[in-house]
Amino acid sequence: MSPVPTFDDRIRGADDAFKLTVENAFDLRARSDVMPTSVAPACSSDMFKSPNCYHKPRAKCFNHRLSTEAKRRQPSTLKAAAMFLKDPDLISLCGGLPSPEYFPFENLQLQVPSREALSKRHVNMGKSMENMDSVLRAGKSDIREGKSVYDLEIALNYGQATGSAQLMRFVTEHTEIIHDPPYSDWQCCLTAGSTYAWDTTLRILCEKGDFIITEEYTFASAIETATPLGLRVLGVEMDDYGLVPEALDDSLNNWNYQTRGARKPFLLYLIPTGQNPTGATMPLARREAIYKVAQKHDLFIVEDEPYYFLQMQAYCSRGTEPASEVSRGEFLASLVPSFLSLDSDGRVLRMESFSKVISPGARTGWIVASQQLVDRFARNFEVSSQHPSGISQLALFKLLDEYWGHAGYIDWLINLRIEYSRRRDVMIHAFEKFLPKEVARWKVPAAGMFCWIEIEWRKHPGMALKGDHDSIEEEIFLSAVQNQVLLSRGSWFKANSAQQENRMFFRATFAAASPEKMVEAIRRFSDVLRVQFHISL
Amino acid sequence: MSPVPTFDDRIRGADDAFKLTVENAFDLRARSDVMPTSVAPACSSDMFKSPNCYHKPRAKCFNHRLSTEAKRRQPSTLKAAAMFLKDPDLISLCGGLPSPEYFPFENLQLQVPSREALSKRHVNMGKSMENMDSVLRAGKSDIREGKSVYDLEIALNYGQATGSAQLMRFVTEHTEIIHDPPYSDWQCCLTAGSTYAWDTTLRILCEKGDFIITEEYTFASAIETATPLGLRVLGVEMDDYGLVPEALDDSLNNWNYQTRGARKPFLLYLIPTGQNPTGATMPLARREAIYKVAQKHDLFIVEDEPYYFLQMQAYCSRGTEPASEVSRGEFLASLVPSFLSLDSDGRVLRMESFSKVISPGARTGWIVASQQLVDRFARNFEVSSQHPSGISQLALFKLLDEYWGHAGYIDWLINLRIEYSRRRDVMIHAFEKFLPKEVARWKVPAAGMFCWIEIEWRKHPGMALKGDHDSIEEEIFLSAVQNQVLLSRGSWFKANSAQQENRMFFRATFAAASPEKMVEAIRRFSDVLRVQFHISL
């Protein structure tokens, strides 16, 4: 166990060797407790970071990348009045905040998997395990009654745009434990989901007419968020390990303002781990190479990382099982380092999500970036989403912070990884058994939720009838629907939809359907391919 | 009780005399049940409106008011793939939706005020009434187990941008019961709060450089949302009953493109009931007059109505109490009609909020407008907020739909109105007792959360020292803070901050502090005024 600095050490930032860990985070917290528990108190990650953070240099200034809209934004007048609320004897008739006595939820209870069950691994997830569950309770006035630092009175009222201090503390500690950004003035800000964080990013950094840079195939919604804002997309070549740094460098070296009709792009959107849709995961060296190109061309990187903790175990061929005796230390050491953890300049915005590891419906995530950027997000959120649902925040706090703690959360993630590894293996086994190798190829994904199946479409008989890429893709897709299996068409994810496509892909997720249904679905899709390509069944 | 049409009647829209009411809504629903209970199903208000709606003419087309951004927006590719999911035997490997077995919330329980307690009125709100409370339960797989039409499996997963069908049904029925819009193709769409709905409205309807129209004093955040987008604000004169229609007409008749450097404005933002900050409530005749001006100049009206159900009872002077024996019918009949209920053209967007009547922290509200407009919101939400928190939606559904029902919700609102009437009366009594009449004036607000105190600032001794409006307002404000009472400065709410101010106001809310603290706060503020204006204590 790492040494825990005293509160004075923390203030002075005296302990060079200190590293925040899953094991020591709560001890450190206990020695320097600062938890504002009033209604909508101001908060920031600086309340919760370890002293170690402040030994590092500050982030570079990215003012020159801010949009006109972002530069025009001032902090909210009414939210700013909160600064007067520090005097405990002051009576406020200022904010139109309802009195908590008029919130009709007196008590909230949540039944969740117990820490003990998680630490045993191999939990039979999803099977009703009432006897292994725990019940968490949040009362309306738990804070005033000394029972908790978060309650319904606070969660059901308005909050600050950064999100509640209570959940902010957990995500700040988690961020430091996992990524330990190499500059001092990083901040977290809760978001109403990464989809909204991305919309906001574009409004903070881009002007109409700009190009943004993405992987050649990328999350369709990310593109669909950008184009209505008058943005265009430069898709950069990928290989099995994601975006190719040399291709990125070339595109930017050869950027021509005249022919493009736009300034040189600087916003690089990446899904580095378990990429959607290709399933590619960038190894460390790839990330370092891309970061260097980003420094050379002064790019700003958005790393969208919903699948970061779905980095799976090694693929197991039929009849073998993924190892389930994985320690927290082994698990954490096995994770490929994030761009955030390499970000000496403060040129990375990391979008974090609970959607794939806890619940997408909670619509609660967070971002990590330099204070300068995070301030701009907070100003935007103040007059748009405000903050993620307080009920979601309270549920996550009760589960992650007050009950599981960092160690329990890591245990949960390890269990999840075993499950996803198993699901992926089931799908790959079905590929091996059913897909016609004559026309279908795939790689085993190391992370995420998706397999990316390449189809040798030029072998399709429709080619003889002058069929083109789109019509053949559509025919296969619709035949599959008719055969009662739905896959995503690769062209949906093409960053530059105007570009001619040489290759054809279908995306299949192993996240949603049961293992039995997955196998059946792949069997059906394989039948469709055989019929389509005139391959004997 | 009104007659309930049969399902066939509903389909044919045969019953001219039918009116949806608090009492018959659930009966009608039961006879024509259409509740999609799959993951993220498409839904719209058309599934839940009564046949009566379809007798009415369609809304006018407002295509000419859509922004370039809105016109560019296409429905999301991935969400559109949901259309293939109707076949129950189809297996989807398409959407990256996590399997519900990996959501760590197995069960949610909520303790809420019982229907019986509410129907008795005069409930001692906020006092712990455990013996009068009920406990609502949501399991993970209640739908599959036939226990409910909504559960954690669905609520914790992704949803459609319109919000869940389950809560959509309730708000659609509620909208028809209360407002019964006079055109046929109105729709609801859930929002992640009205603040975000307003940001989206501006992006859907405005171009950089445009003016929008608001009341002379208005919600500061509404302005702060607009200005970073490059929008400017035309504040229109108000009197005790809100915006003056003749002043609106004059401004628009005399609009000069050259001097203004902008096209004639067409987006009118109003808080018609319990206006923030002035507390003014527009009577019906005022609303009708404004609607006529809107028709003449082809305006689009946004009615932001968080305080609609905080329409209070008549002011009771000291020693008397507001009547508590109010029937649902009396309560509903007492509400001033909304702009939506007058909107024969479909030129109104109503922003609805649970923030002031249930909980702001839930970050869940809804909009009502013509299908054309609502479609544009849904396309925007798909790639931004997505939808309000599913946990919030489930909590609201359990409370409002499954337990209280429409009747119980109205009972809750009646109780709330009694409480707010009482609070307002406490504040006005304190005004009468403490405020120096020499320099302070007020009206008793008929709705909302705010009293608007006018100060005769020209009597301030600072005037002799060439003090201006701002410096005197600031001096009073800071003296009040020093005397431990916080009010909002009227100038924070000035729509056109560049305009010279003739009058000075402070806003005081009676929503937040306890009655005792409110009285003390007004005493402190009165002392400040006396000292500031050299009036003997």
PDB file of N, CA and C in Angstrom, chain B residues 193-227:
ATOM      1  N   GLY B 193     -34.678  19.258 -19.586  1.00  0.00           N
ATOM      2  CA  GLY B 193     -34.877  20.533 -18.900  1.00  0.00           C
ATOM      3  C   GLY B 193     -35.151  21.661 -19.873  1.00  0.00           C
ATOM      4  N   SER B 194     -35.885  22.661 -19.402  1.00  0.00           N
ATOM      5  CA  SER B 194     -36.268  23.780 -20.272  1.00  0.00           C
ATOM      6  C   SER B 194     -35.073  24.645 -20.662  1.00  0.00           C
ATOM      7  N   THR B 195     -34.069  24.698 -19.794  1.00  0.00           N
ATOM      8  CA  THR B 195     -32.890  25.492 -20.150  1.00  0.00           C
ATOM      9  C   THR B 195     -32.296  24.955 -21.440  1.00  0.00           C
ATOM     10  N   TYR B 196     -32.196  23.642 -21.526  1.00  0.00           N
ATOM     11  CA  TYR B 196     -31.646  23.064 -22.740  1.00  0.00           C
ATOM     12  C   TYR B 196     -32.611  23.197 -23.923  1.00  0.00           C
ATOM     13  N   ALA B 197     -33.904  23.095 -23.639  1.00  0.00           N
ATOM     14  CA  ALA B 197     -34.885  23.268 -24.723  1.00  0.00           C
ATOM     15  C   ALA B 197     -34.778  24.669 -25.324  1.00  0.00           C
ATOM     16  N   TRP B 198     -34.489  25.647 -24.491  1.00  0.00           N
ATOM     17  CA  TRP B 198     -34.361  27.020 -24.991  1.00  0.00           C
ATOM     18  C   TRP B 198     -33.099  27.182 -25.840  1.00  0.00           C
ATOM     19  N   ASP B 199     -31.989  26.640 -25.392  1.00  0.00           N
ATOM     20  CA  ASP B 199     -30.760  26.643 -26.196  1.00  0.00           C
ATOM     21  C   ASP B 199     -31.049  26.022 -27.569  1.00  0.00           C
ATOM     22  N   THR B 200     -31.751  24.902 -27.560  1.00  0.00           N
ATOM     23  CA  THR B 200     -32.056  24.206 -28.819  1.00  0.00           C
ATOM     24  C   THR B 200     -32.987  25.037 -29.697  1.00  0.00           C
ATOM     25  N   THR B 201     -33.972  25.674 -29.070  1.00  0.00           N
ATOM     26  CA  THR B 201     -34.894  26.536 -29.819  1.00  0.00           C
ATOM     27  C   THR B 201     -34.131  27.593 -30.600  1.00  0.00           C
ATOM     28  N   LEU B 202     -33.195  28.222 -29.938  1.00  0.00           N
ATOM     29  CA  LEU B 202     -32.431  29.290 -30.580  1.00  0.00           C
ATOM     30  C   LEU B 202     -31.644  28.747 -31.774  1.00  0.00           C
ATOM     31  N   ARG B 203     -31.111  27.549 -31.619  1.00  0.00           N
ATOM     32  CA  ARG B 203     -30.310  26.975 -32.707  1.00  0.00           C
ATOM     33  C   ARG B 203     -31.206  26.516 -33.858  1.00  0.00           C
ATOM     34  N   ILE B 204     -32.457  26.207 -33.552  1.00  0.00           N
ATOM     35  CA  ILE B 204     -33.387  25.741 -34.590  1.00  0.00           C
ATOM     36  C   ILE B 204     -33.997  26.909 -35.360  1.00  0.00           C
ATOM     37  N   LEU B 205     -34.150  28.048 -34.693  1.00  0.00           N
ATOM     38  CA  LEU B 205     -34.897  29.137 -35.327  1.00  0.00           C
ATOM     39  C   LEU B 205     -34.068  30.370 -35.689  1.00  0.00           C
ATOM     40  N   CYS B 206     -32.884  30.514 -35.143  1.00  0.00           N
ATOM     41  CA  CYS B 206     -32.192  31.797 -35.319  1.00  0.00           C
ATOM     42  C   CYS B 206     -30.889  31.668 -36.098  1.00  0.00           C
ATOM     43  N   GLU B 207     -30.528  32.783 -36.721  1.00  0.00           N
ATOM     44  CA  GLU B 207     -29.215  32.917 -37.358  1.00  0.00           C
ATOM     45  C   GLU B 207     -28.432  33.972 -36.581  1.00  0.00           C
ATOM     46  N   LYS B 208     -27.123  33.818 -36.606  1.00  0.00           N
ATOM     47  CA  LYS B 208     -26.246  34.817 -35.984  1.00  0.00           C
ATOM     48  C   LYS B 208     -26.623  36.216 -36.466  1.00  0.00           C
ATOM     49  N   GLY B 209     -26.678  37.152 -35.546  1.00  0.00           N
ATOM     50  CA  GLY B 209     -27.014  38.522 -35.923  1.00  0.00           C
ATOM     51  C   GLY B 209     -28.483  38.868 -35.721  1.00  0.00           C
ATOM     52  N   ASP B 210     -29.333  37.845 -35.616  1.00  0.00           N
ATOM     53  CA  ASP B 210     -30.763  38.084 -35.407  1.00  0.00           C
ATOM     54  C   ASP B 210     -31.031  38.764 -34.067  1.00  0.00           C
ATOM     55  N   PHE B 211     -32.169  39.470 -34.016  1.00  0.00           N
ATOM     56  CA  PHE B 211     -32.734  39.896 -32.741  1.00  0.00           C
ATOM     57  C   PHE B 211     -33.793  38.889 -32.324  1.00  0.00           C
ATOM     58  N   ILE B 212     -33.878  38.628 -31.025  1.00  0.00           N
ATOM     59  CA  ILE B 212     -35.053  37.947 -30.489  1.00  0.00           C
ATOM     60  C   ILE B 212     -35.794  38.952 -29.618  1.00  0.00           C
ATOM     61  N   ILE B 213     -37.078  38.689 -29.375  1.00  0.00           N
ATOM     62  CA  ILE B 213     -37.903  39.615 -28.594  1.00  0.00           C
ATOM     63  C   ILE B 213     -38.204  38.991 -27.238  1.00  0.00           C
ATOM     64  N   THR B 214     -38.025  39.771 -26.182  1.00  0.00           N
ATOM     65  CA  THR B 214     -38.382  39.295 -24.841  1.00  0.00           C
ATOM     66  C   THR B 214     -39.091  40.416 -24.095  1.00  0.00           C
ATOM     67  N   GLU B 215     -39.578  40.063 -22.942  1.00  0.00           N
ATOM     68  CA  GLU B 215     -40.079  41.096 -22.049  1.00  0.00           C
ATOM     69  C   GLU B 215     -38.894  41.967 -21.609  1.00  0.00           C
ATOM     70  N   GLU B 216     -39.212  43.207 -21.267  1.00  0.00           N
ATOM     71  CA  GLU B 216     -38.200  44.211 -20.880  1.00  0.00           C
ATOM     72  C   GLU B 216     -37.272  43.685 -19.776  1.00  0.00           C
ATOM     73  N   TYR B 217     -37.860  43.048 -18.779  1.00  0.00           N
ATOM     74  CA  TYR B 217     -37.095  42.313 -17.774  1.00  0.00           C
ATOM     75  C   TYR B 217     -37.411  40.846 -17.974  1.00  0.00           C
ATOM     76  N   THR B 218     -36.382  40.015 -17.992  1.00  0.00           N
ATOM     77  CA  THR B 218     -36.649  38.599 -18.239  1.00  0.00           C
ATOM     78  C   THR B 218     -35.589  37.745 -17.549  1.00  0.00           C
ATOM     79  N   PHE B 219     -35.791  36.440 -17.597  1.00  0.00           N
ATOM     80  CA  PHE B 219     -34.913  35.451 -16.983  1.00  0.00           C
ATOM     81  C   PHE B 219     -33.489  35.647 -17.532  1.00  0.00           C
ATOM     82  N   ALA B 220     -32.566  35.979 -16.645  1.00  0.00           N
ATOM     83  CA  ALA B 220     -31.210  36.327 -17.076  1.00  0.00           C
ATOM     84  C   ALA B 220     -30.569  35.210 -17.902  1.00  0.00           C
ATOM     85  N   SER B 221     -30.780  33.959 -17.509  1.00  0.00           N
ATOM     86  CA  SER B 221     -30.164  32.850 -18.237  1.00  0.00           C
ATOM     87  C   SER B 221     -30.683  32.753 -19.670  1.00  0.00           C
ATOM     88  N   ALA B 222     -31.935  33.154 -19.884  1.00  0.00           N
ATOM     89  CA  ALA B 222     -32.480  33.087 -21.244  1.00  0.00           C
ATOM     90  C   ALA B 222     -31.699  34.022 -22.170  1.00  0.00           C
ATOM     91  N   ILE B 223     -31.319  35.169 -21.648  1.00  0.00           N
ATOM     92  CA  ILE B 223     -30.512  36.118 -22.429  1.00  0.00           C
ATOM     93  C   ILE B 223     -29.092  35.581 -22.585  1.00  0.00           C
ATOM     94  N   GLU B 224     -28.577  35.039 -21.494  1.00  0.00           N
ATOM     95  CA  GLU B 224     -27.191  34.546 -21.525  1.00  0.00           C
ATOM     96  C   GLU B 224     -27.036  33.313 -22.420  1.00  0.00           C
ATOM     97  N   THR B 225     -28.126  32.634 -22.689  1.00  0.00           N
ATOM     98  CA  THR B 225     -28.086  31.544 -23.660  1.00  0.00           C
ATOM     99  C   THR B 225     -27.975  32.110 -25.074  1.00  0.00           C
ATOM    100  N   ALA B 226     -28.638  33.244 -25.280  1.00  0.00           N
ATOM    101  CA  ALA B 226     -28.763  33.795 -26.635  1.00  0.00           C
ATOM    102  C   ALA B 226     -27.523  34.565 -27.089  1.00  0.00           C
ATOM    103  N   THR B 227     -26.958  35.382 -26.215  1.00  0.00           N
ATOM    104  CA  THR B 227     -25.914  36.298 -26.689  1.00  0.00           C
ATOM    105  C   THR B 227     -24.641  35.600 -27.217  1.00  0.00           C
TER     106      THR B 227
END
